[in-house]
Coordinates of C-alpha atoms and ligand atoms in Angstrom, one line a residue:
M5 CA 8.8 -8.9 9.4
K6 CA 6.5 -6.7 7.2
R7 CA 7.6 -5.7 3.7
V8 CA 6.0 -2.7 2.0
G9 CA 6.7 -1.4 -1.5
F10 CA 6.6 2.3 -2.4
L11 CA 6.3 3.8 -5.9
T12 CA 5.8 7.3 -7.3
S13 CA 4.0 7.5 -10.6
G14 CA 3.1 10.0 -13.3
G15 CA 4.1 13.7 -13.3
D16 CA 6.2 14.6 -10.3
C17 CA 5.2 17.4 -7.9
Q18 CA 6.3 18.9 -4.6
A19 CA 5.9 16.8 -1.4
L20 CA 6.4 13.4 -3.0
N21 CA 9.4 12.8 -0.8
A22 CA 7.7 14.4 2.2
T23 CA 4.8 11.9 1.8
M24 CA 7.1 8.9 1.5
R25 CA 8.8 10.1 4.6
G26 CA 5.4 10.4 6.4
V27 CA 4.6 6.8 5.6
A28 CA 8.1 5.5 6.5
K29 CA 8.2 7.4 9.8
G30 CA 4.7 5.9 10.6
L31 CA 5.8 2.4 9.7
F32 CA 9.1 2.6 11.6
H33 CA 7.2 4.0 14.6
I34 CA 4.7 1.1 14.5
Y35 CA 7.0 -1.8 13.5
Q36 CA 10.4 -0.6 14.8
D37 CA 12.9 -2.9 13.1
E38 CA 10.3 -5.3 11.9
I39 CA 9.7 -3.5 8.7
E40 CA 11.4 -3.4 5.3
I41 CA 10.6 -0.8 2.7
I42 CA 11.3 -1.5 -0.9
G43 CA 11.4 1.5 -3.3
F44 CA 10.5 0.8 -6.9
E45 CA 12.3 3.0 -9.4
D46 CA 10.5 5.1 -12.0
G47 CA 7.0 4.3 -11.1
Y48 CA 5.1 1.2 -12.3
K49 CA 8.0 0.5 -14.6
G50 CA 10.1 -0.5 -11.5
L51 CA 7.4 -2.8 -10.3
M52 CA 7.0 -4.4 -13.8
Y53 CA 10.7 -5.0 -14.3
A54 CA 11.8 -5.5 -10.7
N55 CA 13.9 -2.4 -10.5
Y56 CA 14.0 -1.6 -6.8
H57 CA 16.2 -1.0 -3.8
L58 CA 15.8 -1.4 -0.1
M59 CA 15.2 1.9 1.7
N60 CA 16.5 2.1 5.3
R61 CA 15.7 4.8 7.9
S62 CA 18.4 7.1 6.6
A63 CA 16.8 7.2 3.1
F64 CA 14.0 9.2 4.7
S65 CA 16.1 11.7 6.5
G66 CA 16.5 15.3 5.3
I67 CA 13.9 15.0 2.5
L68 CA 10.9 16.8 4.0
T69 CA 11.7 19.9 1.9
K70 CA 13.2 18.2 -1.2
G71 CA 11.3 18.6 -4.5
G72 CA 11.0 15.8 -7.1
T73 CA 11.0 12.2 -6.1
M74 CA 13.9 10.2 -4.8
L75 CA 12.5 7.1 -6.5
G76 CA 12.1 8.6 -10.0
T77 CA 8.9 8.5 -11.9
S78 CA 7.5 7.7 -15.3
R79 CA 4.2 7.9 -17.1
Q80 CA 2.6 4.5 -17.7
P81 CA -0.8 5.3 -19.2
F82 CA -3.7 3.2 -17.7
K83 CA -5.1 2.6 -21.1
L84 CA -1.9 0.8 -22.1
M85 CA -1.7 -1.4 -19.0
R86 CA -3.4 -4.3 -20.7
V87 CA -1.4 -3.8 -23.9
P88 CA 1.6 -6.1 -23.9
D89 CA 5.1 -4.6 -23.5
E90 CA 7.7 -4.6 -26.3
N91 CA 8.5 -8.2 -25.4
G92 CA 4.9 -9.3 -25.6
L93 CA 4.6 -9.6 -21.8
D94 CA 1.5 -8.6 -19.8
K95 CA 2.3 -5.6 -17.7
V96 CA -0.2 -6.4 -15.0
E97 CA 1.1 -9.9 -14.7
L98 CA 4.7 -8.6 -14.5
M99 CA 3.7 -6.3 -11.6
K100 CA 1.9 -9.1 -9.8
H101 CA 4.9 -11.4 -10.3
T102 CA 7.3 -8.8 -8.7
Y103 CA 4.9 -8.2 -5.8
Y104 CA 4.5 -11.9 -5.0
K105 CA 8.2 -12.7 -5.6
L106 CA 9.2 -10.0 -3.1
K107 CA 6.5 -11.2 -0.7
L108 CA 5.2 -7.7 -0.2
D109 CA 2.5 -7.2 2.4
A110 CA 1.4 -3.9 0.8
L111 CA 2.1 -1.5 -2.0
V112 CA 1.9 2.2 -1.6
V113 CA 1.2 4.2 -4.8
L114 CA 1.8 8.0 -4.8
G115 CA 0.0 9.1 -7.9
G116 CA -2.7 11.2 -9.6
N117 CA -5.7 10.1 -11.7
G118 CA -4.2 7.6 -14.1
S119 CA -1.9 6.1 -11.5
Q120 CA -4.7 5.6 -9.1
K121 CA -6.7 3.8 -11.8
T122 CA -3.9 1.4 -12.1
A123 CA -3.7 1.1 -8.3
N124 CA -7.3 0.2 -8.3
L125 CA -6.7 -2.4 -11.0
L126 CA -3.9 -4.0 -9.0
S127 CA -6.2 -4.0 -6.0
E128 CA -8.9 -5.7 -7.9
E129 CA -6.2 -8.2 -9.0
G130 CA -5.8 -9.1 -5.3
L131 CA -2.7 -6.9 -4.3
N132 CA -2.8 -5.0 -1.0
V133 CA -2.7 -1.4 -2.3
I134 CA -2.9 2.0 -0.7
G135 CA -3.2 5.1 -2.9
L136 CA -1.9 8.5 -1.8
P137 CA -3.3 11.6 -3.6
K138 CA -0.6 13.4 -5.6
T139 CA -0.9 16.1 -8.3
I140 CA -0.5 19.8 -8.8
D141 CA -3.8 19.7 -10.8
N142 CA -5.9 18.9 -7.7
D143 CA -8.3 17.0 -10.0
L144 CA -8.4 13.7 -8.1
W145 CA -12.0 12.8 -7.4
G146 CA -12.9 12.2 -3.7
T147 CA -10.3 14.4 -2.1
D148 CA -10.6 18.2 -1.4
M149 CA -6.9 18.5 -1.7
T150 CA -3.9 16.7 -3.3
F151 CA -0.4 17.3 -2.2
G152 CA 1.6 19.4 -4.6
F153 CA -1.3 21.7 -5.4
Q154 CA -0.7 24.4 -2.9
S155 CA 3.0 24.5 -3.8
A156 CA 2.2 24.9 -7.5
V157 CA -0.4 27.6 -6.6
D158 CA 2.5 29.4 -4.8
I159 CA 4.7 29.3 -7.9
A160 CA 2.1 30.3 -10.4
T161 CA 1.0 33.1 -8.1
N162 CA 4.5 34.4 -7.8
A163 CA 4.7 34.4 -11.6
I164 CA 1.6 36.5 -11.8
D165 CA 2.9 38.8 -9.1
D166 CA 6.1 39.3 -11.0
I167 CA 4.3 39.9 -14.2
H168 CA 2.2 42.6 -12.5
T169 CA 5.1 45.0 -12.0
T170 CA 6.4 44.7 -15.6
A171 CA 2.9 44.9 -17.0
A172 CA 2.2 48.1 -15.0
S173 CA 5.5 49.7 -16.2
H174 CA 4.8 49.0 -19.9
G175 CA 1.0 49.3 -19.9
R176 CA 0.7 45.9 -21.6
V177 CA -1.7 43.1 -21.6
F178 CA 0.0 40.0 -20.2
I179 CA -1.1 36.4 -20.3
V180 CA 0.2 33.9 -17.8
E181 CA -0.5 30.3 -18.9
V182 CA -0.9 28.0 -15.9
M183 CA -0.7 24.2 -15.9
G184 CA -3.6 22.0 -14.6
H185 CA -4.2 19.6 -17.5
K186 CA -8.0 19.4 -18.2
V187 CA -9.1 21.3 -15.1
G188 CA -8.9 24.8 -13.9
W189 CA -8.1 24.5 -10.2
L190 CA -4.5 25.7 -10.4
T191 CA -5.4 28.7 -12.6
L192 CA -8.4 29.6 -10.6
H193 CA -6.5 29.7 -7.3
A194 CA -3.3 31.3 -8.7
G195 CA -5.5 33.8 -10.7
I196 CA -7.4 34.9 -7.6
A197 CA -4.2 35.0 -5.4
G198 CA -2.3 36.9 -8.1
G199 CA -5.1 39.4 -8.7
A200 CA -5.7 38.4 -12.3
D201 CA -8.3 40.5 -14.1
I202 CA -9.4 37.7 -16.4
I203 CA -9.3 34.0 -15.7
L204 CA -9.9 31.4 -18.5
L205 CA -10.7 27.9 -17.4
P206 CA -11.6 24.7 -19.2
E207 CA -14.8 24.5 -17.3
I208 CA -16.0 27.9 -18.4
P209 CA -15.6 28.2 -22.2
Y210 CA -14.7 31.8 -23.2
D211 CA -15.8 34.2 -25.8
L212 CA -12.9 36.4 -27.0
K213 CA -15.3 39.3 -27.6
K214 CA -16.1 39.2 -23.9
V215 CA -12.4 39.0 -23.0
V216 CA -11.7 42.0 -25.2
K217 CA -14.7 43.9 -23.7
K218 CA -13.2 43.4 -20.2
I219 CA -9.8 44.6 -21.3
E220 CA -11.3 47.7 -23.0
E221 CA -13.4 48.5 -19.9
R222 CA -10.2 48.4 -17.8
T223 CA -8.4 50.7 -20.3
K224 CA -11.4 53.1 -20.3
G225 CA -11.4 53.0 -16.5
G226 CA -7.8 54.2 -16.4
S227 CA -5.9 50.9 -15.9
R228 CA -2.7 50.8 -17.9
F229 CA -2.5 47.0 -18.0
S230 CA -4.5 43.8 -17.8
I231 CA -3.5 40.4 -16.6
L232 CA -5.0 37.2 -17.9
A233 CA -4.5 33.8 -16.1
V234 CA -5.2 31.2 -18.7
A235 CA -5.4 27.5 -18.0
E236 CA -3.4 25.3 -20.4
G237 CA -6.7 23.6 -21.1
A238 CA -8.8 26.7 -21.6
I239 CA -11.3 26.4 -24.4
S240 CA -13.4 28.8 -26.5
K241 CA -17.2 28.5 -26.8
E242 CA -16.8 27.6 -30.5
D243 CA -14.3 24.9 -29.7
A244 CA -16.5 23.5 -26.8
A245 CA -19.3 23.0 -29.3
L246 CA -17.1 20.8 -31.5
S247 CA -17.2 17.0 -31.5
K248 CA -14.3 15.2 -29.8
K249 CA -12.9 14.3 -33.2
E250 CA -13.2 17.9 -34.6
Y251 CA -11.6 19.3 -31.5
K252 CA -8.7 17.0 -31.8
K253 CA -8.1 18.2 -35.3
R254 CA -8.5 21.8 -34.2
L255 CA -5.8 21.2 -31.5
E256 CA -3.5 19.7 -34.2
E257 CA -3.9 22.8 -36.4
R258 CA -3.3 25.1 -33.4
A259 CA -0.1 23.1 -32.5
A260 CA 1.2 23.7 -36.0
K261 CA 0.9 27.5 -35.5
Y262 CA 1.3 28.3 -31.8
P263 CA 3.2 26.7 -28.9
S264 CA 0.1 26.6 -26.7
V265 CA -3.4 28.1 -26.1
A266 CA -2.1 31.3 -24.5
Y267 CA -0.1 32.2 -27.6
E268 CA -3.2 31.8 -29.8
I269 CA -5.3 33.8 -27.4
G270 CA -2.6 36.5 -27.3
A271 CA -2.3 36.8 -31.1
R272 CA -6.1 37.1 -31.5
I273 CA -6.4 39.7 -28.7
Q274 CA -3.6 41.7 -30.4
E275 CA -5.5 41.6 -33.7
M276 CA -8.7 42.6 -32.1
T277 CA -7.4 45.4 -29.8
G278 CA -4.2 46.6 -31.4
Q279 CA -2.7 46.4 -27.9
E280 CA 0.7 44.9 -27.2
I281 CA 0.4 41.4 -25.7
R282 CA 3.0 39.3 -24.0
V283 CA 2.7 35.7 -23.0
T284 CA 4.5 34.0 -20.1
V285 CA 4.5 30.2 -19.5
P286 CA 6.0 29.1 -16.1
G287 CA 5.5 25.5 -17.3
H288 CA 7.3 22.8 -15.3
M289 CA 8.6 25.3 -12.8
Q290 CA 5.1 24.8 -11.2
R291 CA 6.0 21.3 -10.3
G292 CA 9.5 22.0 -8.9
G293 CA 11.2 23.1 -5.8
A294 CA 10.4 22.7 -2.1
P295 CA 6.8 22.1 -0.9
V296 CA 5.1 25.0 0.9
P297 CA 4.4 24.4 4.6
Y298 CA 0.8 23.5 3.9
D299 CA 1.9 20.7 1.6
R300 CA 4.5 19.5 4.1
V301 CA 1.7 19.2 6.7
I302 CA -0.9 17.4 4.6
S303 CA 1.7 15.1 3.0
S304 CA 3.0 14.2 6.4
R305 CA -0.5 13.6 7.7
I306 CA -1.5 11.6 4.5
G307 CA 1.7 9.5 4.9
A308 CA 1.0 8.8 8.6
H309 CA -2.6 7.8 7.7
G310 CA -1.2 5.5 5.0
A311 CA 1.0 3.8 7.6
H312 CA -2.1 3.4 9.9
L313 CA -4.1 1.7 7.1
I314 CA -1.3 -0.8 6.5
D315 CA -1.2 -1.5 10.2
E316 CA -5.0 -2.0 10.2
G317 CA -4.8 -4.2 7.2
K318 CA -7.2 -1.9 5.4
F319 CA -6.4 -2.1 1.7
G320 CA -7.8 -0.9 -1.6
R321 CA -8.1 2.5 -0.1
L322 CA -7.2 6.0 -1.3
V323 CA -6.2 8.4 1.4
V324 CA -8.1 11.7 1.0
V325 CA -8.6 15.1 2.7
K326 CA -12.2 15.9 3.5
N327 CA -13.1 19.1 5.4
N328 CA -9.6 19.2 6.8
V329 CA -9.9 15.6 8.1
I330 CA -7.5 13.0 6.7
T331 CA -9.5 9.9 5.9
D332 CA -9.8 7.2 3.2
I333 CA -12.2 6.0 0.5
P334 CA -12.2 2.9 -1.7
L335 CA -9.9 3.3 -4.6
S336 CA -12.7 2.1 -6.8
E337 CA -14.9 5.1 -5.8
S338 CA -12.4 7.6 -7.2
A339 CA -11.0 5.6 -10.2
G340 CA -11.9 7.1 -13.6
K341 CA -13.5 10.2 -12.2
L342 CA -12.2 13.8 -12.5
K343 CA -12.8 16.5 -10.0
T344 CA -13.5 19.6 -12.0
V345 CA -14.3 23.2 -11.1
D346 CA -18.0 23.8 -10.7
P347 CA -18.8 26.8 -13.0
N348 CA -21.6 27.8 -10.6
G349 CA -19.7 27.1 -7.4
D350 CA -19.1 29.5 -4.6
I351 CA -15.6 30.4 -5.5
I352 CA -16.6 31.3 -9.0
Q353 CA -19.5 33.5 -7.8
E354 CA -17.1 35.2 -5.3
A355 CA -14.5 35.8 -7.9
R356 CA -17.1 37.4 -10.2
L357 CA -18.1 39.7 -7.3
L358 CA -14.4 40.7 -7.1
G359 CA -14.7 41.9 -10.7
I360 CA -12.9 39.0 -12.2
S361 CA -14.0 38.1 -15.7
F362 CA -14.2 34.4 -16.9
G363 CA -14.5 35.6 -20.4
D364 CA -18.0 34.2 -20.7
K365 CA -20.3 37.1 -20.1
Ligands
F6P27 O1 -0.5 16.4 -14.1 C1 0.5 17.4 -13.9 C2 0.9 18.1 -15.1 O2 1.9 19.0 -14.8 C3 -0.2 18.8 -15.8 O3 -0.6 20.0 -15.2 C4 0.3 19.0 -17.2 O4 -0.7 19.1 -18.1 C5 1.1 17.7 -17.4 O5 1.4 17.2 -16.1 C6 2.4 17.9 -18.1 O6 2.9 16.6 -18.4 P1 4.4 16.4 -18.8 O7 5.3 16.6 -17.6 O8 4.4 14.9 -19.2 O9 4.8 17.3 -19.9

């Protein structure tokens, strides 16, 4: 009898359930009745404090399209993993204790950057770990694609599409703020898909004068409205020149005045142009609802590959998508690295040819 643990960690996204279903279906196919799946509740917390339940075949039925995670999740920052918990206990030791007590043969971690760093740590501590690449941010190093990303692109694009009609009616400048944490993948893809005129990304610091220039050019050219897709991590050229400490202070000052970056940009453009600006923030909607078919396919394939790795006894691996092939790399290769948008990459050059401004020139 094999015994495998599952946990979902960090911010949720679409296709977490679909991915677990993929692994489970693969395992049931390979091992028939000789497999037990243990689901840890609320991410690493469940592994630390032994909150878990047995998941039988029926637990994985009817969940391909269900958003969220049936196991629950929580954020357990990697940097705090070696900091003792409120009872003075070592979190890593707690997790190892649960793993060995349950006599697990493998642990499957569905998570993004921080979660996979912890997965790598557990692997280095001797546990048999498989990482599966989750996040709407698509910023996990080593994989072309993470599950959740395309579903979030879909939602953010729909938001931009809907804003287009009202922006056109009123002749307004609209800003749609898109999630993505410190990287611009989601904003870039939703911005292009939604036909945004200006896209502001963390990787390409903006100059507001250039942003305003683009809006004015559009107005002169007869366009009644402009749409900006702004990443939640967008940064101005002045702010990009600040030290880490100075930037932190700057963000604190901004937070006291504006709910987020888009509101500050909106207020400043309004001052500079006298035009009416409106801001829309789809926020956590971008992580919710059913996965799009693309995500259902890659998450099922990623899950099946995870089951295959367990069967092969190949651990310490992160399942990745490379040129449409589902493969795996060492967890240690990805841990601690961020996949950012290349400011000189093809997609940026192509977007510029389409007339999209990144607010930098
Ligand atoms: O990593 C996914 C993500 O949605 C980011 O895009 C965003 O910055 C962050 O999580 C929001 O985190 P929380 O749900 O903790 O507010």
